[in-house]
Short mmCIF file of C-alpha atoms in Angstrom, two decimals:
data_model
loop_
_atom_site.label_atom_id
_atom_site.label_comp_id
_atom_site.label_asym_id
_atom_site.label_seq_id
_atom_site.Cartn_x
_atom_site.Cartn_y
_atom_site.Cartn_z
CA MET A 258 9.96 -11.73 2.79
CA HIS A 259 7.39 -13.73 1.81
CA ASN A 260 8.50 -16.97 -0.64
CA LEU A 261 11.97 -16.89 0.43
CA PRO A 262 13.64 -20.31 -1.26
CA PRO A 263 14.00 -23.50 0.80
CA ARG A 264 16.84 -24.26 1.99
CA ARG A 265 18.42 -26.72 0.30
CA LEU A 266 21.61 -24.61 0.33
CA ALA A 267 23.13 -22.66 3.41
CA VAL A 268 26.77 -21.12 4.66
CA ALA A 269 27.34 -22.45 8.08
CA PRO A 270 27.30 -19.66 11.14
CA MET A 271 30.82 -20.00 11.92
CA LEU A 272 32.55 -17.54 15.04
CA ASP A 273 34.49 -14.60 13.97
CA TRP A 274 33.99 -15.46 10.52
CA THR A 275 30.78 -14.83 9.04
CA ASP A 276 30.00 -11.68 9.74
CA LYS A 277 28.23 -9.01 7.49
CA HIS A 278 31.10 -8.22 6.10
CA TYR A 279 31.59 -12.14 4.88
CA ARG A 280 28.17 -12.87 3.73
CA HIS A 281 27.53 -8.91 1.80
CA MET A 282 30.92 -11.56 -0.41
CA ALA A 283 28.51 -14.72 -0.18
CA ARG A 284 25.67 -13.08 -0.63
CA GLN A 285 26.98 -11.13 -4.31
CA ILE A 286 28.18 -15.02 -5.21
CA THR A 287 24.58 -16.87 -4.09
CA ARG A 288 21.36 -14.80 -4.10
CA HIS A 289 19.20 -17.94 -3.12
CA SER A 290 21.71 -20.17 -0.47
CA TRP A 291 20.91 -19.35 3.08
CA LEU A 292 23.40 -17.09 5.14
CA TYR A 293 24.04 -17.19 9.09
CA SER A 294 25.46 -15.18 11.41
CA GLU A 295 28.08 -16.26 13.53
CA MET A 296 26.99 -16.80 16.92
CA ILE A 297 25.98 -14.69 19.25
CA ASN A 298 24.97 -14.88 23.03
CA ALA A 299 21.04 -13.83 23.78
CA GLY A 300 22.34 -12.57 26.64
CA ALA A 301 24.75 -9.81 24.72
CA ILE A 302 21.70 -8.87 22.28
CA ILE A 303 19.09 -7.98 25.37
CA HIS A 304 22.05 -6.17 27.61
CA GLY A 305 24.59 -4.80 24.90
CA ASP A 306 24.34 -2.90 21.08
CA LYS A 307 21.68 -3.91 19.68
CA THR A 308 21.86 -2.92 16.78
CA ARG A 309 26.44 -3.74 16.57
CA PHE A 310 25.18 -7.61 17.16
CA LEU A 311 21.97 -7.23 14.95
CA MET A 312 22.40 -4.88 11.80
CA PHE A 313 23.69 -6.12 8.98
CA ASN A 314 23.85 -5.21 4.59
CA GLU A 315 20.83 -5.03 2.60
CA GLY A 316 20.64 -8.07 0.79
CA GLU A 317 21.68 -10.33 2.57
CA ASN A 318 18.53 -12.40 2.65
CA PRO A 319 17.39 -14.98 3.11
CA LEU A 320 19.78 -15.10 6.75
CA ALA A 321 19.40 -16.78 9.97
CA LEU A 322 20.49 -15.67 13.17
CA GLN A 323 22.29 -17.71 15.43
CA LEU A 324 21.76 -17.70 19.53
CA GLY A 325 23.67 -19.18 21.53
CA GLY A 326 21.86 -19.78 25.16
CA SER A 327 19.83 -21.58 27.54
CA GLU A 328 17.42 -19.15 29.88
CA PRO A 329 14.21 -19.48 27.39
CA ALA A 330 13.12 -15.39 28.74
CA ASP A 331 16.11 -14.38 27.21
CA LEU A 332 16.57 -16.91 23.94
CA ALA A 333 12.68 -15.02 23.52
CA LYS A 334 13.65 -12.16 23.64
CA ALA A 335 17.23 -12.70 21.37
CA ALA A 336 14.54 -13.67 19.11
CA LYS A 337 12.41 -11.58 19.03
CA ALA A 338 14.72 -8.54 17.99
CA ALA A 339 16.36 -10.57 14.92
CA GLU A 340 12.81 -10.90 14.01
CA ASP A 341 12.40 -7.61 14.02
CA TYR A 342 15.45 -6.54 12.43
CA GLY A 343 14.52 -8.56 9.70
CA TYR A 344 15.91 -12.15 10.08
CA ASN A 345 14.41 -14.44 8.54
CA GLU A 346 14.98 -17.42 10.77
CA VAL A 347 16.31 -17.83 14.34
CA ASN A 348 18.47 -20.79 15.04
CA LEU A 349 19.11 -22.10 18.41
CA ASN A 350 23.04 -23.73 18.51
CA CYS A 351 23.83 -26.94 20.98
CA GLY A 352 26.20 -28.04 19.27
CA CYS A 353 28.77 -25.37 20.26
CA PRO A 354 31.92 -26.96 22.00
CA SER A 355 33.70 -24.88 22.93
CA PRO A 356 35.06 -24.22 26.78
CA ARG A 357 33.69 -20.76 26.79
CA VAL A 358 30.54 -21.91 25.32
CA GLN A 359 30.21 -25.00 28.05
CA LYS A 360 30.29 -22.21 31.24
CA GLY A 361 27.29 -20.28 30.17
CA ALA A 362 25.93 -24.06 29.69
CA PHE A 363 24.86 -23.44 26.13
CA GLY A 364 25.76 -25.38 23.07
CA ALA A 365 26.20 -28.85 22.36
CA CYS A 366 25.74 -29.77 25.94
CA LEU A 367 22.41 -29.00 25.76
CA MET A 368 21.77 -31.75 24.16
CA ASN A 369 22.50 -33.92 27.59
CA ASP A 370 18.84 -31.24 28.39
CA ALA A 371 16.32 -32.19 25.29
CA ALA A 372 13.81 -31.49 28.04
CA LEU A 373 15.05 -27.17 28.64
CA VAL A 374 15.78 -27.39 24.45
CA ALA A 375 12.41 -27.88 24.09
CA ASP A 376 11.90 -24.85 26.82
CA CYS A 377 14.07 -22.69 24.80
CA LEU A 378 12.57 -23.62 21.64
CA ASN A 379 8.57 -22.94 22.27
CA ALA A 380 9.59 -19.75 24.35
CA MET A 381 11.00 -18.60 20.96
CA GLN A 382 8.77 -19.79 18.55
CA ASP A 383 5.73 -18.23 21.47
CA ALA A 384 7.60 -14.54 20.83
CA VAL A 385 8.53 -15.16 16.76
CA GLN A 386 5.98 -15.59 13.76
CA ILE A 387 9.24 -16.65 11.85
CA PRO A 388 10.77 -19.66 11.84
CA VAL A 389 13.00 -20.98 14.39
CA THR A 390 15.23 -23.88 13.94
CA VAL A 391 17.86 -25.82 16.10
CA LYS A 392 21.82 -26.87 14.97
CA HIS A 393 23.41 -29.45 16.67
CA ARG A 394 25.23 -32.54 16.89
CA ILE A 395 24.71 -36.48 17.04
CA GLY A 396 25.98 -36.75 20.41
CA VAL A 397 27.87 -35.82 22.56
CA ASP A 398 31.43 -36.72 24.27
CA ARG A 399 30.74 -40.81 23.81
CA GLN A 400 27.49 -41.45 23.15
CA THR A 401 28.18 -43.10 19.63
CA GLU A 402 24.74 -44.75 19.27
CA TYR A 403 21.84 -43.45 16.39
CA SER A 404 19.72 -43.65 19.64
CA THR A 405 20.92 -41.01 20.93
CA VAL A 406 20.19 -38.12 18.07
CA ALA A 407 17.23 -40.45 17.19
CA ASP A 408 16.21 -39.69 20.72
CA PHE A 409 16.48 -36.37 21.06
CA VAL A 410 15.42 -34.99 17.38
CA GLY A 411 12.62 -37.43 18.58
CA THR A 412 11.58 -35.44 21.45
CA LEU A 413 12.14 -31.82 19.92
CA ARG A 414 9.44 -33.15 17.48
CA LYS A 415 6.68 -33.93 20.42
CA GLN A 416 7.24 -31.48 22.48
CA THR A 417 7.55 -28.16 19.40
CA ALA A 418 6.79 -27.05 16.41
CA CYS A 419 10.59 -26.85 15.78
CA ARG A 420 10.47 -28.66 12.15
CA THR A 421 14.16 -28.00 10.21
CA TYR A 422 17.46 -29.89 11.87
CA ILE A 423 20.73 -28.59 11.28
CA VAL A 424 22.56 -31.84 11.76
CA HIS A 425 27.02 -31.24 12.21
CA ALA A 426 27.39 -35.35 11.45
CA ARG A 427 30.37 -35.47 14.39
CA ASN A 428 29.67 -36.20 17.72
CA ALA A 429 30.88 -33.24 20.28
CA TRP A 430 32.92 -33.76 22.79
CA LEU A 431 32.91 -31.19 25.96
CA ASP A 432 36.68 -33.18 27.59
CA GLY A 433 39.93 -33.61 26.03
CA LEU A 434 39.42 -31.55 22.19
CA SER A 435 39.92 -27.98 21.83
CA PRO A 436 36.81 -26.17 19.08
CA LYS A 437 39.38 -26.77 16.28
CA GLU A 438 39.51 -30.34 16.60
CA ASN A 439 36.12 -31.08 17.26
CA ARG A 440 35.76 -30.21 14.12
CA GLU A 441 38.16 -32.48 13.11
CA VAL A 442 38.32 -35.73 14.93
CA PRO A 443 34.96 -37.15 15.62
CA PRO A 444 34.15 -39.03 13.10
CA LEU A 445 31.40 -38.66 10.21
CA LYS A 446 28.49 -40.42 10.44
CA TYR A 447 26.03 -38.86 7.58
CA GLU A 448 24.39 -42.24 7.61
CA TYR A 449 22.95 -41.73 11.44
CA VAL A 450 21.33 -37.86 9.56
CA TYR A 451 20.00 -40.06 6.22
CA ARG A 452 18.54 -42.44 9.03
CA LEU A 453 16.62 -39.18 10.62
CA LYS A 454 15.31 -37.90 7.72
CA GLN A 455 13.69 -41.72 7.06
CA GLU A 456 12.53 -42.07 10.41
CA PHE A 457 11.44 -38.56 10.77
CA PRO A 458 10.06 -37.66 6.86
CA ASP A 459 8.13 -35.20 7.90
CA LEU A 460 11.16 -32.62 9.61
CA GLU A 461 13.07 -31.04 7.43
CA ILE A 462 16.70 -32.61 7.73
CA ILE A 463 19.48 -30.07 7.14
CA ILE A 464 22.87 -32.11 6.63
CA ASN A 465 26.99 -30.30 7.78
CA GLY A 466 30.05 -31.47 8.60
CA GLY A 467 33.40 -32.01 6.73
CA ILE A 468 31.45 -30.85 2.96
CA THR A 469 33.69 -28.71 0.29
CA THR A 470 32.46 -30.24 -3.26
CA ASN A 471 29.27 -29.64 -5.49
CA GLU A 472 29.74 -33.68 -6.07
CA GLU A 473 29.52 -34.32 -2.75
CA ILE A 474 26.04 -31.84 -1.96
CA ALA A 475 24.68 -33.22 -4.80
CA ALA A 476 25.04 -36.68 -3.70
CA HIS A 477 23.99 -35.60 0.44
CA LEU A 478 20.91 -34.17 -1.62
CA LYS A 479 19.19 -37.02 -2.52
CA HIS A 480 18.95 -38.21 1.18
CA VAL A 481 18.03 -34.92 3.54
CA ASP A 482 16.51 -31.94 2.70
CA GLY A 483 19.68 -29.16 2.22
CA VAL A 484 23.22 -29.53 3.16
CA MET A 485 25.30 -26.95 4.76
CA VAL A 486 28.59 -25.88 3.80
CA GLY A 487 31.58 -24.46 6.44
CA ARG A 488 34.39 -23.57 6.26
CA GLU A 489 34.70 -24.03 2.65
CA ALA A 490 32.60 -22.37 1.80
CA TYR A 491 34.96 -19.64 4.11
CA HIS A 492 38.60 -20.52 2.86
CA ASN A 493 37.08 -20.77 -1.37
CA PRO A 494 34.42 -18.96 -1.41
CA MET A 495 33.85 -19.71 -5.59
CA VAL A 496 32.62 -22.94 -4.56
CA MET A 497 29.23 -21.59 -4.39
CA ARG A 498 29.21 -19.47 -7.50
CA ASP A 499 27.26 -22.91 -9.16
CA TRP A 500 25.33 -23.29 -6.18
CA ASP A 501 22.80 -21.06 -8.28
CA ALA A 502 22.32 -23.55 -11.28
CA LEU A 503 23.11 -26.72 -9.96
CA PHE A 504 20.71 -26.75 -7.08
CA TYR A 505 18.37 -24.12 -7.57
CA GLY A 506 17.88 -23.91 -11.32
CA SER A 507 18.86 -20.94 -11.94
CA SER A 508 19.44 -19.30 -14.82
CA HIS A 509 21.51 -16.03 -13.87
CA ALA A 510 24.79 -16.35 -15.27
CA PRO A 511 27.45 -16.83 -12.07
CA ILE A 512 29.52 -14.23 -11.16
CA THR A 513 32.77 -12.46 -12.51
CA GLU A 514 36.01 -12.62 -10.17
CA ALA A 515 35.98 -8.85 -12.58
CA ASP A 516 32.39 -7.97 -11.48
CA LEU A 517 32.97 -9.99 -7.49
CA VAL A 518 36.16 -7.27 -7.14
CA ALA A 519 34.02 -4.60 -8.79
CA ARG A 520 31.13 -5.11 -5.94
CA LEU A 521 33.58 -5.57 -3.24
CA TYR A 522 35.48 -2.25 -4.17
CA ASP A 523 31.83 -0.26 -4.18
CA TYR A 524 31.30 -1.76 -0.53
CA ALA A 525 34.62 -1.55 1.01
CA LEU A 526 34.53 2.38 -0.19
CA SER A 527 30.72 2.58 1.12
CA GLN A 528 31.47 1.04 4.99
CA VAL A 529 35.13 3.41 4.99
CA ASN A 530 33.48 5.92 4.40
CA ALA A 531 30.13 5.58 6.12
CA GLY A 532 32.59 6.50 9.68
CA ARG A 533 31.81 3.96 11.80
CA GLY A 534 35.40 3.11 12.33
CA THR A 535 35.42 -0.15 9.73
CA THR A 536 38.81 -0.44 7.77
CA VAL A 537 39.98 -1.87 4.91
CA ARG A 538 41.04 -5.08 6.94
CA HIS A 539 38.35 -5.74 9.03
CA ILE A 540 36.04 -7.07 5.44
CA ALA A 541 39.19 -8.16 3.31
CA ARG A 542 40.43 -11.00 5.95
CA HIS A 543 37.71 -12.52 4.14
CA TYR A 544 38.81 -12.50 1.01
CA LEU A 545 41.67 -13.96 1.06
CA GLY A 546 40.42 -16.85 -0.41
CA LEU A 547 38.57 -15.98 -3.20
CA MET A 548 41.17 -16.67 -5.85
CA HIS A 549 41.62 -19.55 -4.76
CA GLY A 550 43.62 -21.27 -7.89
CA LEU A 551 43.85 -18.73 -9.63
CA LYS A 552 47.41 -17.56 -10.73
CA ASN A 553 48.93 -15.27 -8.81
CA ALA A 554 46.55 -16.03 -5.95
CA ARG A 555 48.93 -15.47 -3.58
CA SER A 556 49.86 -12.05 -4.74
CA TRP A 557 45.74 -11.23 -3.57
CA ARG A 558 46.65 -13.23 -0.71
CA ARG A 559 49.52 -11.34 0.34
CA MET A 560 48.40 -8.14 -0.98
CA LEU A 561 45.43 -8.14 1.07
CA SER A 562 46.53 -9.04 4.58
CA ASP A 563 49.73 -6.89 4.15
CA ALA A 564 50.11 -4.51 7.67
CA ALA A 565 52.26 -1.99 5.74
CA LEU A 566 49.82 -2.05 2.46
CA LEU A 567 46.22 -2.08 5.31
CA LYS A 568 47.41 0.57 7.61
CA PRO A 569 46.35 3.66 5.03
CA ASN A 570 42.87 2.11 5.02
CA ARG A 571 42.20 2.74 0.51
CA PRO A 572 39.52 0.77 -0.26
CA GLU A 573 41.77 0.64 -3.84
CA LEU A 574 43.81 -1.97 -2.60
CA ILE A 575 41.78 -4.88 -3.52
CA LEU A 576 41.46 -2.85 -6.51
CA GLU A 577 45.42 -2.98 -7.31
CA ALA A 578 45.47 -6.56 -5.54
CA TRP A 579 43.33 -7.69 -8.39
CA ALA A 580 45.38 -5.93 -10.71
CA GLN A 581 48.07 -8.56 -10.12
CA VAL A 582 45.49 -11.37 -11.18
CA ALA A 583 43.57 -9.85 -13.27
CA ALA A 584 46.69 -9.91 -15.58
CA ALA A 585 48.31 -13.09 -14.96
CA ASN A 586 46.04 -14.83 -15.61
CA GLY A 587 44.31 -13.25 -19.15
CA PHE A 588 40.69 -11.05 -17.79
CA GLU A 589 40.28 -8.19 -18.56
#
């Protein structure tokens, strides 16, 4: 795909959340923002069922695959597979603090070995024509000084062709904090990310971490090239509805709830009918936050997460849940 939009706005890779069903919904809400897959282990792609891991819906692009791993040869093979499947970018995870990830010597602990990261990025870039990017933290454990992240980025800038750095503006504590606590406890230091952009003006610097409103996004964009939003885009997907107009200058009318629900119903119908074992539950779990702030949002959430209602696997459940919201809010 040529003429891809800039990475001004992106939805973060989130394990178990940003699968193809979530990304299909997100793409109906924002046409221009970049979407990222959940992190996939390079080994799983090479040794497992490539189609299961890499398949995505038509229309999801611009789309990046996030890879976990620390073996340059494996990452190169997985990156090539991603390019062959039509991804627009491959991103290396150097930020995930999960214990499951540390055992495999990748994720945030890679920040302690910039030379290995450089080998990984170079092997990936040699294998593909699409951009290879990196997502990382500002430090690991008790490294709290700015020089930690500046040295990491500076080393990669010298030793690789990587020019896009997505920076989660917190430390990763590899010891003593759960992955959930790692997203909440270490303090956010946005100023470190702003300084990176000042120090390395030739790099594309994208900020991530704790960003929830369009006002915050606009404020960050005064200092960096792009903003990546995680949990807010998942729990309150309609936050993305104004992104195209606000941050990409789009003149398209934002999608209405009614149109979105119609598309989601059509999608669920086609997925269930495809006979690959996809259930309405797999799909609708990503829709629970869609009616955030509307009357009867609770009915929507309750119906789409009710095991008894989901059991018959009827896509019509989405329309029935919507009818409750539409009636309460006077939507036609």
